[in-house]
Coordinates of C-alpha atoms in Angstrom, one line a residue:
Chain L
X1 CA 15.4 3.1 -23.2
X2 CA 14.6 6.1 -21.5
X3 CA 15.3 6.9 -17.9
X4 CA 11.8 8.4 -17.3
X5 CA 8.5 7.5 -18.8
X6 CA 5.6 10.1 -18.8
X7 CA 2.4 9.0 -17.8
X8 CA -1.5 11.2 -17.4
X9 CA -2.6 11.2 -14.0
X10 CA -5.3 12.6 -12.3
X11 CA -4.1 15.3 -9.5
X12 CA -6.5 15.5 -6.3
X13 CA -5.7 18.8 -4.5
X14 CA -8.0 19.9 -1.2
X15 CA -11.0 17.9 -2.7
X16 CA -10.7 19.2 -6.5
X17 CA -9.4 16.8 -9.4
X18 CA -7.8 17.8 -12.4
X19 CA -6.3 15.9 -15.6
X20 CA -2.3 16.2 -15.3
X21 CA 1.0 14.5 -16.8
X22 CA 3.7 12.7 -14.7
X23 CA 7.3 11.8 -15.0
X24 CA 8.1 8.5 -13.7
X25 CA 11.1 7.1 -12.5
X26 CA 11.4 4.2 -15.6
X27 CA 11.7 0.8 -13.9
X28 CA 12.8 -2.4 -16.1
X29 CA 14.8 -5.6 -15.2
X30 CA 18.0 -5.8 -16.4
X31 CA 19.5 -9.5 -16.7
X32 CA 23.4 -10.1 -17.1
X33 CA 24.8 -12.9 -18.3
X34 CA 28.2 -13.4 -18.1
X35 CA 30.4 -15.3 -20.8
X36 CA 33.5 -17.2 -19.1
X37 CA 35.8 -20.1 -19.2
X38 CA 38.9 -21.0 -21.4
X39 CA 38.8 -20.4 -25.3
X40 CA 37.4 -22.9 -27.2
X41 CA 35.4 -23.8 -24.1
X42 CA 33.5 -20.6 -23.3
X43 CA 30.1 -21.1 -21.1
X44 CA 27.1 -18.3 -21.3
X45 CA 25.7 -18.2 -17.4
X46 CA 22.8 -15.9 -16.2
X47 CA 24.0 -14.8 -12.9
X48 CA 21.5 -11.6 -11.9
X49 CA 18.3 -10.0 -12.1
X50 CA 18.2 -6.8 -11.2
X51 CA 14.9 -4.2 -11.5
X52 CA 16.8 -0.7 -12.8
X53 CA 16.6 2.4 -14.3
X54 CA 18.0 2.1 -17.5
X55 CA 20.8 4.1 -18.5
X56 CA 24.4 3.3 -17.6
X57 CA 24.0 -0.3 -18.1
X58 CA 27.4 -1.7 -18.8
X59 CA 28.4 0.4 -15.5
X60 CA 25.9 -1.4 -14.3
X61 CA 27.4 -4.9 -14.2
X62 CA 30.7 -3.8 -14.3
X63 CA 30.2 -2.3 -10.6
X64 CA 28.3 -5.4 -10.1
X65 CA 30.8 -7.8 -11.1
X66 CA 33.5 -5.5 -9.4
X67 CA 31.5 -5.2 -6.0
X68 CA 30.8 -9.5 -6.4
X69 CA 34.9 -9.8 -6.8
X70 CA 34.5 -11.5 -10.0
X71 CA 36.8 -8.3 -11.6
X72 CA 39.8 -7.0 -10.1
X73 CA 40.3 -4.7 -13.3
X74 CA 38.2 -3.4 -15.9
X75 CA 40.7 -5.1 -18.5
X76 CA 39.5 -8.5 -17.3
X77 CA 35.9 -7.6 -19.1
X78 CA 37.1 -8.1 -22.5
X79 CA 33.5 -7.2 -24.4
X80 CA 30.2 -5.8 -23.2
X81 CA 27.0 -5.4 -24.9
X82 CA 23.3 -6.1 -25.3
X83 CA 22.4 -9.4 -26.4
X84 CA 20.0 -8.4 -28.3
X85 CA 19.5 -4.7 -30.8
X86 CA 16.0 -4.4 -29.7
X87 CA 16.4 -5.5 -25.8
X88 CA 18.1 -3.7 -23.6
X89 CA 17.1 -5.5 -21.0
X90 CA 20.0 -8.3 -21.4
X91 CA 23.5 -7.4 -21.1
X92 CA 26.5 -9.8 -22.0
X93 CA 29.8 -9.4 -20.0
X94 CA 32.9 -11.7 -21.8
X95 CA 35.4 -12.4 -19.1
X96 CA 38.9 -13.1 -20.4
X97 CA 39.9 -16.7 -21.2
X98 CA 42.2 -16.5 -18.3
X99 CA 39.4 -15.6 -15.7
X100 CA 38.1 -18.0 -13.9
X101 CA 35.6 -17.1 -11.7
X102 CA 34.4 -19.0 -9.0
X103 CA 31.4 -20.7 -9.2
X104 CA 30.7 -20.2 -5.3
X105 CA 30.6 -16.8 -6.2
X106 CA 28.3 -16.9 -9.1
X107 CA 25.9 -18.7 -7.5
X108 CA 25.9 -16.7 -4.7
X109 CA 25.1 -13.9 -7.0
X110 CA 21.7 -15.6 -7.2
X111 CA 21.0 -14.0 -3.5
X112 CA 22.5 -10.3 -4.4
X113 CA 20.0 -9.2 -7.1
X114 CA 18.6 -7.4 -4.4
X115 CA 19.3 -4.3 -2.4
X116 CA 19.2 -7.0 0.5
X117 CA 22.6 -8.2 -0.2
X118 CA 24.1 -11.8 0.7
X119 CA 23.7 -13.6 3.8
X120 CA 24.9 -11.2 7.0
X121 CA 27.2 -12.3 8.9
X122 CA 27.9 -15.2 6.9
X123 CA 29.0 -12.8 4.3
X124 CA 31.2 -10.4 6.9
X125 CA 33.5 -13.7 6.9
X126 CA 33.2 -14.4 3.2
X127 CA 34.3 -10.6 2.4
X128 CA 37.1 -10.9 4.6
X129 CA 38.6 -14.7 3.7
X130 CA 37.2 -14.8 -0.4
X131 CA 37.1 -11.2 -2.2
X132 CA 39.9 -9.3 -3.2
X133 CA 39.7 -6.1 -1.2
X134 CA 41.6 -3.4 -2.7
X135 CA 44.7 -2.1 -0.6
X136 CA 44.1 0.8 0.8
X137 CA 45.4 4.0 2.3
X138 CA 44.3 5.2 5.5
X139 CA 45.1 8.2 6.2
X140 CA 42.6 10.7 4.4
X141 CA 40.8 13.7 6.3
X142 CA 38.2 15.6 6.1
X143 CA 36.9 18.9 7.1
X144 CA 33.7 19.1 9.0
X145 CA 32.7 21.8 6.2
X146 CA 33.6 19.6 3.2
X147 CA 30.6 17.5 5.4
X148 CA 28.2 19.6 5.5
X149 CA 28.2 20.9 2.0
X150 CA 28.1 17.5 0.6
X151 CA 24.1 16.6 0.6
X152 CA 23.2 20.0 -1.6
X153 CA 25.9 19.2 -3.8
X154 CA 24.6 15.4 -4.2
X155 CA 21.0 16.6 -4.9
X156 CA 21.9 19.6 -7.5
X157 CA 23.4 16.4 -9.2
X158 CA 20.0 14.5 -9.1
X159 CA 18.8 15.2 -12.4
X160 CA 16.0 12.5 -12.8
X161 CA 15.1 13.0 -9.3
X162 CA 13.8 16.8 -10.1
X163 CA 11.4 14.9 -12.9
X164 CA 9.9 11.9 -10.9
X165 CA 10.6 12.2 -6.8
X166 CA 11.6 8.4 -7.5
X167 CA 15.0 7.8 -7.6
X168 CA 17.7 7.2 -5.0
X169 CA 21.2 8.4 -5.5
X170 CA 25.2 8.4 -4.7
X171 CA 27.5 10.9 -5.4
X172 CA 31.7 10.7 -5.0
X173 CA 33.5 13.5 -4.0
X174 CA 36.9 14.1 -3.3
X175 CA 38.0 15.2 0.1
X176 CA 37.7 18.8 -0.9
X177 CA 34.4 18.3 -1.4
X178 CA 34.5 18.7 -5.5
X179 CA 31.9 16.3 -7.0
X180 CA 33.7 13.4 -9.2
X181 CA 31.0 11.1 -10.4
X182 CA 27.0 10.8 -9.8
X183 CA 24.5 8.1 -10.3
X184 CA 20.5 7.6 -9.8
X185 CA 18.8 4.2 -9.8
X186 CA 15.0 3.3 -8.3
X187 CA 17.1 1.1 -6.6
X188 CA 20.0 2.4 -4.4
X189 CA 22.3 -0.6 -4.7
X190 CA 21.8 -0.3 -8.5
X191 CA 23.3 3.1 -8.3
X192 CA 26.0 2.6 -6.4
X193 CA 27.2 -0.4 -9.3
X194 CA 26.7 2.2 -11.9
X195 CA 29.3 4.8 -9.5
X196 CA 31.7 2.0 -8.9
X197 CA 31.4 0.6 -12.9
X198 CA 32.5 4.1 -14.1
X199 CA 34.8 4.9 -11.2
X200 CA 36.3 1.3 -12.5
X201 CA 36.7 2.7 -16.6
X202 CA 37.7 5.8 -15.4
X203 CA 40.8 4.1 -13.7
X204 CA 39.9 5.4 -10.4
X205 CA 39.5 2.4 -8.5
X206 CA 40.5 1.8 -5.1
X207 CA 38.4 5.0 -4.4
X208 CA 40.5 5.3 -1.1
X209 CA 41.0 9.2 -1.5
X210 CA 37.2 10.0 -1.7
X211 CA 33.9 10.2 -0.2
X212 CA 30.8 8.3 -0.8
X213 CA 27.4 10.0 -0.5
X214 CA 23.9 8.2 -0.1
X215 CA 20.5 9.9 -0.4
X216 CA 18.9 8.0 1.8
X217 CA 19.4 5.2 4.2
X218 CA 23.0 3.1 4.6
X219 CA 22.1 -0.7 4.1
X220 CA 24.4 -3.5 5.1
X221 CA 24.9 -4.0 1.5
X222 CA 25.5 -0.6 0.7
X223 CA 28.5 -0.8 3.0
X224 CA 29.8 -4.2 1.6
X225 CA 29.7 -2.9 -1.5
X226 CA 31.8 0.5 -1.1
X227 CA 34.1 -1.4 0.8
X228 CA 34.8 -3.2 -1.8
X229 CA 35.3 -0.1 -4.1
X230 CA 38.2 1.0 -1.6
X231 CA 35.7 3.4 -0.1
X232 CA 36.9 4.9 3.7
X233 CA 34.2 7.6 3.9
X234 CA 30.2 7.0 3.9
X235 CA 28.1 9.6 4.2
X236 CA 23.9 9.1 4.4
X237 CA 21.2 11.5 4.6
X238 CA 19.4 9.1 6.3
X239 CA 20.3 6.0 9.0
X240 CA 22.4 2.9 8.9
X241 CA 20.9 -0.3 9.6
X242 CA 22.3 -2.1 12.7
X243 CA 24.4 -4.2 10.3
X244 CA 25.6 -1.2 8.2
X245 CA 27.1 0.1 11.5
X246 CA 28.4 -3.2 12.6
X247 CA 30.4 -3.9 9.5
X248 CA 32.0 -0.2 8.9
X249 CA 33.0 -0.6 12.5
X250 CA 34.7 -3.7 12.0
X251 CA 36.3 -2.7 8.7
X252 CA 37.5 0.9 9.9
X253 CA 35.0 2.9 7.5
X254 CA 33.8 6.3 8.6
X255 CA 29.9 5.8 8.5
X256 CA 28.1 9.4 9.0
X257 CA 24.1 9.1 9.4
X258 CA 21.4 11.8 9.0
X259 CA 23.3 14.0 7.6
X260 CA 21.3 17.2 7.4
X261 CA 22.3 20.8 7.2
X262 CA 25.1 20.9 9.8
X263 CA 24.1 18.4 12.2
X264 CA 25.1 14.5 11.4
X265 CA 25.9 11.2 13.6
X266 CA 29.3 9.3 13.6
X267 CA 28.6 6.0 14.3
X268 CA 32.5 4.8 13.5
X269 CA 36.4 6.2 12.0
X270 CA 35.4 9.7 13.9
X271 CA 39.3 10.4 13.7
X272 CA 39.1 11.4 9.4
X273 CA 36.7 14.1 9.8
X274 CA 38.3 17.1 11.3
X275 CA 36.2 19.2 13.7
Chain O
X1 CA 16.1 -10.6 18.8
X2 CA 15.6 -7.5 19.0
X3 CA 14.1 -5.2 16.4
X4 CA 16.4 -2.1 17.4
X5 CA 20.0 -2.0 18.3
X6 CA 21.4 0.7 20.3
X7 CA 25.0 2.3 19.8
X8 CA 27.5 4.9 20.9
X9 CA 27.8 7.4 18.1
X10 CA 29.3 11.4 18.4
X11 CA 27.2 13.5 17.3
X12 CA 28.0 16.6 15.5
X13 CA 26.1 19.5 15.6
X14 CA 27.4 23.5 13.9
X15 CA 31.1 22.4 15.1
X16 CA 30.5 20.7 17.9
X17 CA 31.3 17.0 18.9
X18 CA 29.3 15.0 21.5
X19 CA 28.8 11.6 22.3
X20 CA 25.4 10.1 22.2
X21 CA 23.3 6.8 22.1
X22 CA 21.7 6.1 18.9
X23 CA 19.5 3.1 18.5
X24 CA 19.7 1.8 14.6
X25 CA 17.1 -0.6 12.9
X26 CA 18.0 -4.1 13.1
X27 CA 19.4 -5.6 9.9
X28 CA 20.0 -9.5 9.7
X29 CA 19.9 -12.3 7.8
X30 CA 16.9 -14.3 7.2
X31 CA 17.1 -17.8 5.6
X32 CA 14.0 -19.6 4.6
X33 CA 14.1 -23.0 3.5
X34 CA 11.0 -25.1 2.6
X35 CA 10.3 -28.7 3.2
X36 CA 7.8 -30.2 1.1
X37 CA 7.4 -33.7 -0.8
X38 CA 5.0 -36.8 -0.3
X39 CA 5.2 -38.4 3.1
X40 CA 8.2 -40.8 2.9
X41 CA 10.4 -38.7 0.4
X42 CA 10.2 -34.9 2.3
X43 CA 12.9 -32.4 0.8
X44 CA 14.2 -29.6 2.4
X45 CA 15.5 -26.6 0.0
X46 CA 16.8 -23.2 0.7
X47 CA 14.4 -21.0 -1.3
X48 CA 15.8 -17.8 0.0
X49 CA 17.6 -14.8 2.1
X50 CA 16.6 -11.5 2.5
X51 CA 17.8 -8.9 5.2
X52 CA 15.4 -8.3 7.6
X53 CA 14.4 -6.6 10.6
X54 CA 14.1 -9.4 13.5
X55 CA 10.5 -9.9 14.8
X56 CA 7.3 -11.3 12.8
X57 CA 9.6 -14.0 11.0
X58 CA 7.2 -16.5 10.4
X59 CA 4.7 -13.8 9.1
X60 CA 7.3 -12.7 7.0
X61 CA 7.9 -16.2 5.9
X62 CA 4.3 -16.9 5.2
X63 CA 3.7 -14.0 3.4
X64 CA 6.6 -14.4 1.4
X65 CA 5.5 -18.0 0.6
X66 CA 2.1 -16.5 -0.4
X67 CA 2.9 -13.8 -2.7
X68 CA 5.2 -16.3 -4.7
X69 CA 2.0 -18.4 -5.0
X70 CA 3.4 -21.1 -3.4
X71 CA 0.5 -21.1 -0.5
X72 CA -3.2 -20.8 -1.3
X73 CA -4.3 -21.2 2.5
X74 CA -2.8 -20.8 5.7
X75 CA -3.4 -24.9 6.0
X76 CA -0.7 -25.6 3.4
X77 CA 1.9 -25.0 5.9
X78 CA 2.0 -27.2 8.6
X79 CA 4.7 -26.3 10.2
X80 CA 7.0 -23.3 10.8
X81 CA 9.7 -22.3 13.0
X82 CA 13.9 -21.5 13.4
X83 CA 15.7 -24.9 12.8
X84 CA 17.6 -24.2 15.8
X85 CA 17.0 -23.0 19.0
X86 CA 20.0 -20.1 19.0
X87 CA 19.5 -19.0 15.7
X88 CA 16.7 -17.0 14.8
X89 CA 18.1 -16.2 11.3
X90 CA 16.8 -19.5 9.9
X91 CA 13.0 -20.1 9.4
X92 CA 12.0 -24.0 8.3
X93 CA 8.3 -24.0 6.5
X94 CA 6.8 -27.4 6.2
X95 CA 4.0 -27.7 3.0
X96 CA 1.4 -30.4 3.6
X97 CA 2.0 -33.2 2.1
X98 CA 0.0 -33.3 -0.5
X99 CA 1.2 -29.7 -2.0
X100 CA 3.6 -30.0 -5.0
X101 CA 4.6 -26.5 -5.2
X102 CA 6.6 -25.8 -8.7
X103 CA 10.2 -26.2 -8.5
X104 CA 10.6 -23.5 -11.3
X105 CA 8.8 -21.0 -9.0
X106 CA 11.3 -22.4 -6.6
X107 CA 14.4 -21.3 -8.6
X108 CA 12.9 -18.5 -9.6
X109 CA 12.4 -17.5 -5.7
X110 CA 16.1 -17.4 -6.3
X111 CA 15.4 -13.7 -7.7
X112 CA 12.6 -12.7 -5.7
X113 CA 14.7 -12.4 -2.5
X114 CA 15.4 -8.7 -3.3
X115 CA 13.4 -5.6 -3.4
X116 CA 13.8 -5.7 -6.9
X117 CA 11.8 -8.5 -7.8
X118 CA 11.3 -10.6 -10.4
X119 CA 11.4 -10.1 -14.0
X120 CA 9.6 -7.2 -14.9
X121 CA 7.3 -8.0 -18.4
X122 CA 7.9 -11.7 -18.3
X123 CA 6.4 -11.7 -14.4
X124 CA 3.5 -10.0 -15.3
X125 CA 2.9 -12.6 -17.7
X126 CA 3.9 -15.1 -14.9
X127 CA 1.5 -14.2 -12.9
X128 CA -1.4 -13.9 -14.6
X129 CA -0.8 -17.1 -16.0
X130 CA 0.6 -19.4 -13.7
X131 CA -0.2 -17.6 -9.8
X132 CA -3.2 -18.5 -8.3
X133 CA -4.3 -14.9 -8.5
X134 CA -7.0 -14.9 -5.3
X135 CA -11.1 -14.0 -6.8
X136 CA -11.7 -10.9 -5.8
X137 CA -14.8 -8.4 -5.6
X138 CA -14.4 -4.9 -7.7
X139 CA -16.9 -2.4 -5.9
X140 CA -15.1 -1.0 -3.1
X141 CA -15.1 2.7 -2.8
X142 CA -13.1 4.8 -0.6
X143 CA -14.5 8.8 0.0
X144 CA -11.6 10.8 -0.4
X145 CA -11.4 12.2 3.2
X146 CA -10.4 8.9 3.8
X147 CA -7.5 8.8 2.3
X148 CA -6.3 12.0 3.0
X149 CA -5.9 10.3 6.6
X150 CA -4.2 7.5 5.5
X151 CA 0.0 8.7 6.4
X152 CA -1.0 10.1 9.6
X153 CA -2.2 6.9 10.6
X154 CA 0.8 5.3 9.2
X155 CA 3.1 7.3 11.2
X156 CA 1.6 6.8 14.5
X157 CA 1.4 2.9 13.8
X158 CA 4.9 3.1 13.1
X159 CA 6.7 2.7 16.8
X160 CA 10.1 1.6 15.8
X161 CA 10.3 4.1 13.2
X162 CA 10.6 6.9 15.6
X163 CA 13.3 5.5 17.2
X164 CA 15.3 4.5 14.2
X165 CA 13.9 6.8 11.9
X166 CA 15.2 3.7 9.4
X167 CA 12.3 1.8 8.9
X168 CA 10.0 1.1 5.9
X169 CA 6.4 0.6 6.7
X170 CA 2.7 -0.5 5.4
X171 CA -0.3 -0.9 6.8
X172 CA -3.8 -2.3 5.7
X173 CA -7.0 -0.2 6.5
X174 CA -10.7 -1.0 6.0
X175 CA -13.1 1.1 3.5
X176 CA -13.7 3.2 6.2
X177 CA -9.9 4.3 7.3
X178 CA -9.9 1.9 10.3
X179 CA -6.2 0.7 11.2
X180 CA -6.5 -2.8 11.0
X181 CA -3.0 -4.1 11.1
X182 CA 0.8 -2.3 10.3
X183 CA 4.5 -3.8 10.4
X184 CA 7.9 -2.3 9.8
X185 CA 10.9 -3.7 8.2
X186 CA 14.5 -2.3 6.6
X187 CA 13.1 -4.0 3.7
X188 CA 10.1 -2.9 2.0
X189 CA 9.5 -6.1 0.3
X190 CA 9.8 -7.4 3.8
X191 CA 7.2 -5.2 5.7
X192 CA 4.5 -6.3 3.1
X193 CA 5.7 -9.7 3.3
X194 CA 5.1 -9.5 6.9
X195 CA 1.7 -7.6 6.6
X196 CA 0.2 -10.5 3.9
X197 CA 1.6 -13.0 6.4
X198 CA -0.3 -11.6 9.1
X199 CA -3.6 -11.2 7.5
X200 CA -3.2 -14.7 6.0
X201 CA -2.9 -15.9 10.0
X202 CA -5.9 -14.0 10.8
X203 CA -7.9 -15.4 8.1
X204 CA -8.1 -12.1 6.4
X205 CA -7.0 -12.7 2.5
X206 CA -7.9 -11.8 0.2
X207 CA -8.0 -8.3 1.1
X208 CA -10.2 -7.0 -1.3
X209 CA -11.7 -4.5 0.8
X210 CA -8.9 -2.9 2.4
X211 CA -6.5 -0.2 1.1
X212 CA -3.1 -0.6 1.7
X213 CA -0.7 1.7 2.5
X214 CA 2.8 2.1 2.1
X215 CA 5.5 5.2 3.8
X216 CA 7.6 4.8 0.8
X217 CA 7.6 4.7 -3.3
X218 CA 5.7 2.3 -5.0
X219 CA 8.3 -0.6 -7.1
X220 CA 6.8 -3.0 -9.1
X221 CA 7.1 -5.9 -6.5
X222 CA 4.9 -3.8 -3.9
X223 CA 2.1 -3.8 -6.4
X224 CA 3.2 -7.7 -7.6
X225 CA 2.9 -8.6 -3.8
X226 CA -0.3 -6.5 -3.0
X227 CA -2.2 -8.1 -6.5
X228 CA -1.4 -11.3 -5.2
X229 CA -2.9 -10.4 -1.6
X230 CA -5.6 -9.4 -3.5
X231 CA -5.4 -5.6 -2.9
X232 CA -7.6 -3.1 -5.5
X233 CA -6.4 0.2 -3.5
X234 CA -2.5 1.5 -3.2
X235 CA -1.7 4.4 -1.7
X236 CA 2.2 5.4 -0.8
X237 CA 4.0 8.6 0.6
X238 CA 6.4 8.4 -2.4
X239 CA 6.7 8.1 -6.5
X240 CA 5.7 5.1 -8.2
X241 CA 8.4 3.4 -11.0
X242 CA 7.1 3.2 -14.4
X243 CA 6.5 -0.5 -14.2
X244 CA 4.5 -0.1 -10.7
X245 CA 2.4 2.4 -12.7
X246 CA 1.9 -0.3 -15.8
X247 CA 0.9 -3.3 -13.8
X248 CA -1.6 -1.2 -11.3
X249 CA -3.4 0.1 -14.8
X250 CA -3.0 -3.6 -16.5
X251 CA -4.8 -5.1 -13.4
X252 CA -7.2 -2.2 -12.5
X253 CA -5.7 -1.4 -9.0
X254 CA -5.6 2.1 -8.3
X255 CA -2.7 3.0 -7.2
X256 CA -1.9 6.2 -5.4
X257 CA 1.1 8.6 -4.9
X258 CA 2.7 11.0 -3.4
X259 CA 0.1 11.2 -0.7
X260 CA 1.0 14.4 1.5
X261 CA -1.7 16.2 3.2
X262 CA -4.6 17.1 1.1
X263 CA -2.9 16.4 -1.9
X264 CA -2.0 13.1 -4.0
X265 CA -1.7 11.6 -7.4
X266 CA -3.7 8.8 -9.2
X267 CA -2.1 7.1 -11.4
X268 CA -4.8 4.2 -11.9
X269 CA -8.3 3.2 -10.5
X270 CA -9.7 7.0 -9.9
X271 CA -13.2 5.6 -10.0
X272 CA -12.7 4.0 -6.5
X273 CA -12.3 7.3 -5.2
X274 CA -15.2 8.8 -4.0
X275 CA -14.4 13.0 -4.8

């Protein structure tokens, strides 16, 4: 499916109206269903429904199932596909037989379709007590100028965001500032499972010697979901949400907010960017 | 609680390190749960959570529980407020007892926490098939001058915006680009949800001759939530998605974008522009 879809339009311009074509961003839901349990025994469970961009699918709910802590390793996916030729909209991910995942977690999936993420607070604890976080250095550091450069080098990346205006986007870079990966979604917590699903089959997982880049705002579950990537270093072109802030505090993540031309905010881990 | 949060951030500017106070959008948890049945045999059921900003819950609530077509009337719900005194992150709705409302539009709420909505081609069907889509008039007509008002008036309405600079907003206006009402949220979903809430207190659905306006893009749940408010006009500061754009021209809603100055797209509906 493509990632765009032209549409005609009419363009109003200082009172005059003209006939014109459009790119826009191409919005579809994608549903995964994941395939688990013992052989002999497997179950078929639908555990998300998520309205994407298509394209990078299987990265898709591999950074999903990654960021959920249903993976540790992209070994433990042992087949990935559409369920269907003609419907891309369906993906199948087969755990192997000696996966269990738990079924707290999978229902609790029910609530993280969304780019508004599990239940706050609640989920702070759960992150901390339930999900395997990746062990992680601590000692990366970055130069203010690496900063700086980063939010031209994340939009000269944006290639669907040129054509439609529509798409949000994160970018990883490594602490010299040298892009690694890119991804664009319509929605942003979409393309930050597509980064960390091909950060995870690249074998670059925990991303503990990088930096994360947003194109616009830092969500609560933004920040719960690069944590779980191994992720030390969040950069936003736009704000953090009170939560956002709370939670890279209390985890020891650099968050930087409006990051724009060589002014940005610290709101915590000041110490890993040197000034 | 309260809608903003402030915090000690450093700010960097060309080099230099300061510290400042920043005040951040609130982000928390909201958890609605419905209680419905005859008298005698009431249930109580946790039909979602979304992260929200504090402030207008039960709005939010109402118009959540409105644009899943589970209220017709602001009498359905009987009662609403936080189930406990020192927790405003969980809203209890009370149905009349005579309202059944569907239990598979219940688990299907399950997905519709989210900004992303429910799913895509199948919901369209959905709704025009099982939603009590609200009987609405067709002649409105908005002169172009109008519109070309429309984000100014946004932005002033938007206080905690400029503080936070991380807040979505929309805002309904009448024919004649009169501010009739305007609320912010983290969430986008949210802020309508809030918005359709309100006007549903007020006795104001369906909103057939109002345009509403949105400082964002345009997803395919906006456009789901404004059909079922009974909206014919869209117009938003940003790109609409592909499926936005299908469901405005599949139910005749024109929907604007990229509204900026004297300039702006339409991508359905021109005939309700007056040019």
């Amino acid at each position: 499916m493509p990632s765009v879809t032209p549409t005609t339009i009419k363009k109003v311009n200082a009172g005059f109206l003209t006939d014109a074509t459009d790119i826009l961003a191409t919005e579809e839901p994608l549903e995964l269903r994941l395939e688990y349990g013992p052989a002999g025994h497997r179950v078929v469970k639908s555990i998300s429904v998520t309205m994407r961009t298509p394209g990078n699918d299987f990265e898709l709910a591999l950074g999903f199932l990654y960021s959920e802590g249903i993976l540790l390793h992209g070994s433990d996916v042992v087949a990935i596909g559409y369920v269907k030729k003609d419907n891309e909209n369906i993906v199948l991910a087969s755990l192997r037989a000696g996966l269990a995942p738990a079924v707290a977690n999978l229902e609790r999936n029910f609530y993280t379709t969304s780019s508004c993420g599990v239940c706050g607070k609640a989920s702070i604890e759960a992150i901390r007590t339930a999900c395997p976080i990746p062990d992680t250095v601590d000692s990366i550091r970055v130069p203010v100028s690496t900063i700086y450069d980063l939010p031209d080098l994340l939009r000269t990346s944006q290639e669907l965001f040129e054509d439609t205006g529509g798409l949000h986007a994160c970018a990883l870079f490594d602490t010299s500032g040298i892009l690694l990966l890119s991804r664009e979604d319509v929605g942003r917590h979409n393309a930050l499972d597509k980064l960390t699903g091909a950060a995870l089959q690249a074998g670059l997982l925990p991303l503990d010697h990088h930096v994360l880049m947003l194109s616009g705002r830092a969500s609560f579950e933004l920040v719960q979901k690069a944590i779980m990537a191994g992720i030390k270093i969040i950069a936003a072109v736009g704000a953090p949400s009170s939560l956002a802030a709370e939670m890279a505090e209390e985890w020891g993540i650099t968050l930087i907010g409006f990051l724009r031309g060589r002014k940005f905010n610290i709101y915590s881990g000041a110490e890993r960017i040197l000034i």
